[in-house]
Amino acid sequence: MMIPSRLCGLVFGLVSVTSATNVIHYPPKLTNLNNLTFVLNGTGAPGIFNSSITPDSEYGIYNWCNMPHVRTEEYLAPSSNYTLKYIEVIQRHHKRTPYASNTFFKEDITWDCTGEGPVYYGKGTVGVTSDPTVVQWSAYTNPENPFTNSVGPGFVGSNCAFPQITTGGINDSYTHGADLRSVYAERLNLSTVLDPSTFKIRVTSNPITSQVSGGLLHGLFPDSSDVAVLIQADAFDSLSASYSCPAADSIFTAYTTGSSNWTEHLVDGAELYEELDAVSGTAENDTAGWHTSFDHYYDNLSAKQCDAKPLPCSVNDTSSCVNQTLADTVFRLGNYEYSYYYRDAFNSTLFSALSYGAWVLELVGHFKEQIAGTSGVRYFHNVAHDDSLGPLLGILQISEMVWPGMGSEIVFELYEADSLLSNATASTSNFFLRVLWGGQPMQTSLPLGTNNSGLLDMIPVEDFFDYVNNTIGAGSELFAACQN
Ligand SMILES: *[C@@H]1O[C@H](CO)[C@@H](O)[C@H](O)[C@H]1NC(C)=O
Ligand SMILES: *[C@@H]1O[C@H](CO)[C@@H](O)[C@H](O)[C@H]1NC(C)=O
Ligand SMILES: *[C@@H]1O[C@H](CO)[C@@H](O)[C@H](O)[C@H]1NC(C)=O
Ligand SMILES: *[C@@H]1O[C@H](CO)[C@@H](O)[C@H](O)[C@H]1NC(C)=O
Ligand SMILES: *[C@@H]1O[C@H](CO)[C@@H](O)[C@H](O)[C@H]1NC(C)=O
Ligand SMILES: *[C@@H]1O[C@H](CO)[C@@H](O)[C@H](O)[C@H]1NC(C)=O
Ligand SMILES: *[C@@H]1O[C@H](CO)[C@@H](O)[C@H](O)[C@H]1NC(C)=O
Ligand SMILES: *[C@@H]1O[C@H](CO)[C@@H](O)[C@H](O)[C@H]1NC(C)=O
Ligand SMILES: *[C@@H]1O[C@H](CO)[C@@H](O)[C@H](O)[C@H]1NC(C)=O
Ligand SMILES: *[C@@H]1O[C@H](CO)[C@@H](O)[C@H](O)[C@H]1NC(C)=O
Ligand SMILES: *[C@@H]1O[C@H](CO)[C@@H](O)[C@H](O)[C@H]1NC(C)=O
Ligand SMILES: *[C@@H]1O[C@H](CO)[C@@H](O)[C@H](O)[C@H]1NC(C)=O
């Protein structure tokens, strides 16, 4: 995961939030995912963790390596009395090597990225500058450099960047783009060449989102080869949620490191930590985050398994290894943690609204342009991170929260109803919203949808606007609430 300052930094002290917003937390469903007894004492992995391929017969189930997305096979079109006007997609990047911070000081398993390095080069518009040589990065170490080991992680013997999207992840990105194309090209009248007046794509400053875009765009627009992607500066980027929001940081700290509701699972997991630390060599008094959540172990083990690598053994004792039973427990714990961060904790909705509200306000702005007929854009695609989809699912109050795996996707579909169907009044438009998670209408705990079922399936878009207004407020209110 890309760890934002608010997940790393400890901010002490509670603040009071004076905001015009009226955040209401609707608790998620109780399942094995957020049941600590099952998480610690149950068995099995909560889905697929060792392959990008989900058999067609079970497509839609959780696959950490390659989450389900919209495909022709499963796609259900609404009644033909509705016309699709606009979609906005937000996805997590695809599978990758682990982050450097999530590798052990020494690793018995190396990563080979020969010929698969991330591509970086500058490009001009005149003469030879418009067609420079493609340049790839190849990471290396030299033992003459005495600092190599002190900065740690298991770089020695690997020529990959930690992180970088792997070949398998680029392949999954391409398939993802091609699948979206198969569903939406005809519905939105997209050609095989990208037209920047109808399609926009946005990334974060983390290069792995651009790496994914290359594969994705090849599947989406097979006849385009040179594309500009939108990016906001880190100081205020809403997609990676890197904008400063001290109020969100304090609230998050209060319900995680500051709450026994959170630390409980770390205390109960002490024995697991002993077993994991024996393999990784992590000290009991570690301060690099190995013991404040199961994030690092989860990322380390799952990245290996998604790339068909064995589970690790201690570099000092090859008989001391992580077995599948232990890895599966870590995978249950990781999902438990994400459910707690974004749904189970009472203040998770408030935290999500503050930390991801800016992106949602941009989304609402896009919808309003469509309703006003002032934008020709028909498709906006965002490539982001787990801690982008996490708080967005928190705001949408999904009923069953998971750790958004590789390639996780939310699609916002905006429809216009035929005038015959119109329920339009002075205060409502003729526009309806469907939100797809893993390719299907999202089940939330919100009092929205038919009979307040929470199913985000063709809800009047004004209901969504009202919810956003109550939960996030206007931009000036969000900004002010963050500074408290
Ligand atoms: C797990 O099982 C052990 C042994 O039966 C028990 O002591 C412990 O309380 C259980 N953990 C949870 C969280 O229920
Ligand atoms: C939690 O899981 C345990 C073990 O499977 C089960 O006995 C218990 O009923 C579950 N609790 C809830 C609230 O579902
Ligand atoms: C992947 O994991 C499943 C269990 O979750 C197991 O049945 C299967 O054999 C594993 N596949 C590989 C290639 O290891
Ligand atoms: C579309 O609307 C018309 C008029 O209300 C209705 O007769 C028809 O059944 C609707 N079609 C579908 C597919 O719902
Ligand atoms: C690429 O993805 C397709 C579709 O998921 C899969 O069938 C194929 O095996 C993948 N190839 C590689 C090299 O990962
Ligand atoms: C901890 O959980 C309890 C019971 O659900 C709740 O009343 C309390 O507010 C929670 N504390 C925090 C800091 O979330
Ligand atoms: C291996 O042994 C060395 C020397 O005793 C020690 O510093 C290191 O932490 C050990 N590594 C692991 C993974 O146990
Ligand atoms: C952790 O404990 C070891 C051994 O007791 C000590 O040498 C080391 O300085 C401690 N590290 C930190 C970060 O406190
Ligand atoms: C897996 O390893 C744990 C120790 O980490 C051990 O208690 C357990 O018996 C092992 N399970 C299997 C199936 O080997
Ligand atoms: C939620 O956050 C607010 C603002 O920091 C705080 O006043 C309140 O006590 C928190 N509620 C819980 C249950 O932790
Ligand atoms: C329009 O209003 C009718 C009658 O109130 C209702 O049955 C129908 O579900 C509404 N249509 C939509 C799309 O909300
Ligand atoms: C948002 O809510 C506030 C207070 O509830 C209300 O005054 C305002 O008109 C609403 N704004 C929109 C755009 O609905």
Short mmCIF file of N, CA, C and O in Angstrom, two decimals, residues 6 11 20 37 122 145 147 178 214 236 252 271 280-281 300 319-322 325 352 407 416 430:
data_model
loop_
_atom_site.label_atom_id
_atom_site.label_comp_id
_atom_site.label_asym_id
_atom_site.label_seq_id
_atom_site.Cartn_x
_atom_site.Cartn_y
_atom_site.Cartn_z
N ARG A 6 -0.98 10.15 7.16
CA ARG A 6 -1.93 9.99 8.24
C ARG A 6 -1.98 8.56 8.74
O ARG A 6 -2.46 8.29 9.82
N VAL A 11 -0.42 11.20 15.73
CA VAL A 11 -0.81 12.54 16.13
C VAL A 11 -1.59 12.38 17.42
O VAL A 11 -2.61 11.68 17.45
N ALA A 20 -20.20 21.77 9.19
CA ALA A 20 -21.61 21.87 8.87
C ALA A 20 -22.16 20.50 8.51
O ALA A 20 -23.35 20.34 8.27
N THR A 37 -12.98 -13.38 16.41
CA THR A 37 -12.84 -14.79 16.80
C THR A 37 -12.55 -15.65 15.58
O THR A 37 -11.63 -16.48 15.58
N GLY A 122 12.08 11.40 -21.12
CA GLY A 122 11.50 12.68 -21.50
C GLY A 122 11.20 12.69 -22.99
O GLY A 122 11.79 11.93 -23.76
N ASN A 145 29.51 -0.25 -1.97
CA ASN A 145 28.75 0.83 -1.34
C ASN A 145 28.33 0.36 0.05
O ASN A 145 27.45 -0.50 0.18
N PHE A 147 26.62 1.54 2.32
CA PHE A 147 25.30 1.91 2.84
C PHE A 147 24.19 0.98 2.35
O PHE A 147 23.07 1.06 2.79
N ALA A 178 -9.17 -4.08 -21.70
CA ALA A 178 -9.90 -4.73 -22.79
C ALA A 178 -11.32 -5.11 -22.33
O ALA A 178 -12.28 -5.00 -23.10
N GLY A 214 -0.35 2.27 -18.77
CA GLY A 214 0.17 1.81 -20.06
C GLY A 214 -0.52 0.54 -20.52
O GLY A 214 -0.96 0.42 -21.68
N PHE A 236 -2.01 18.78 -2.90
CA PHE A 236 -3.47 18.85 -2.83
C PHE A 236 -4.16 17.71 -3.60
O PHE A 236 -5.36 17.76 -3.84
N PHE A 252 -8.23 9.38 13.05
CA PHE A 252 -7.75 8.04 12.71
C PHE A 252 -6.87 7.49 13.84
O PHE A 252 -7.03 6.33 14.25
N GLU A 271 1.24 -14.21 19.47
CA GLU A 271 1.89 -15.48 19.15
C GLU A 271 2.21 -15.55 17.64
O GLU A 271 3.26 -16.07 17.24
N SER A 280 11.38 -13.51 9.69
CA SER A 280 11.85 -12.26 9.06
C SER A 280 13.04 -11.64 9.78
O SER A 280 13.77 -10.85 9.20
N GLY A 281 13.21 -12.00 11.05
CA GLY A 281 14.27 -11.37 11.83
C GLY A 281 13.87 -10.00 12.36
O GLY A 281 14.71 -9.22 12.78
N ASN A 300 4.00 -8.47 2.09
CA ASN A 300 5.16 -9.28 1.75
C ASN A 300 4.74 -10.68 1.28
O ASN A 300 5.20 -11.16 0.24
N SER A 319 14.85 -24.14 7.86
CA SER A 319 13.72 -24.98 8.29
C SER A 319 12.66 -24.13 8.99
O SER A 319 11.60 -24.62 9.34
N SER A 320 12.96 -22.85 9.21
CA SER A 320 11.99 -21.96 9.85
C SER A 320 11.30 -21.13 8.77
O SER A 320 11.89 -20.18 8.24
N CYS A 321 10.08 -21.52 8.40
CA CYS A 321 9.40 -20.90 7.26
C CYS A 321 7.99 -20.46 7.65
O CYS A 321 7.45 -20.93 8.64
N VAL A 322 7.44 -19.58 6.85
CA VAL A 322 6.02 -19.25 6.99
C VAL A 322 5.25 -20.32 6.20
O VAL A 322 5.54 -20.53 5.02
N THR A 325 -0.86 -22.04 6.47
CA THR A 325 -1.81 -21.79 7.56
C THR A 325 -1.56 -20.42 8.18
O THR A 325 -2.48 -19.64 8.42
N SER A 352 -13.24 8.95 6.71
CA SER A 352 -13.29 8.76 5.25
C SER A 352 -13.77 10.03 4.56
O SER A 352 -13.23 10.45 3.54
N GLY A 407 -6.17 -4.14 -8.57
CA GLY A 407 -7.12 -3.90 -9.66
C GLY A 407 -8.56 -3.69 -9.20
O GLY A 407 -9.45 -3.59 -10.04
N GLU A 416 -29.44 8.74 -18.02
CA GLU A 416 -30.57 9.65 -18.16
C GLU A 416 -31.79 8.82 -18.58
O GLU A 416 -31.70 7.99 -19.48
N ASN A 430 -33.44 14.19 -14.38
CA ASN A 430 -33.88 12.92 -14.94
C ASN A 430 -32.72 11.92 -14.93
O ASN A 430 -32.70 11.00 -15.71
#
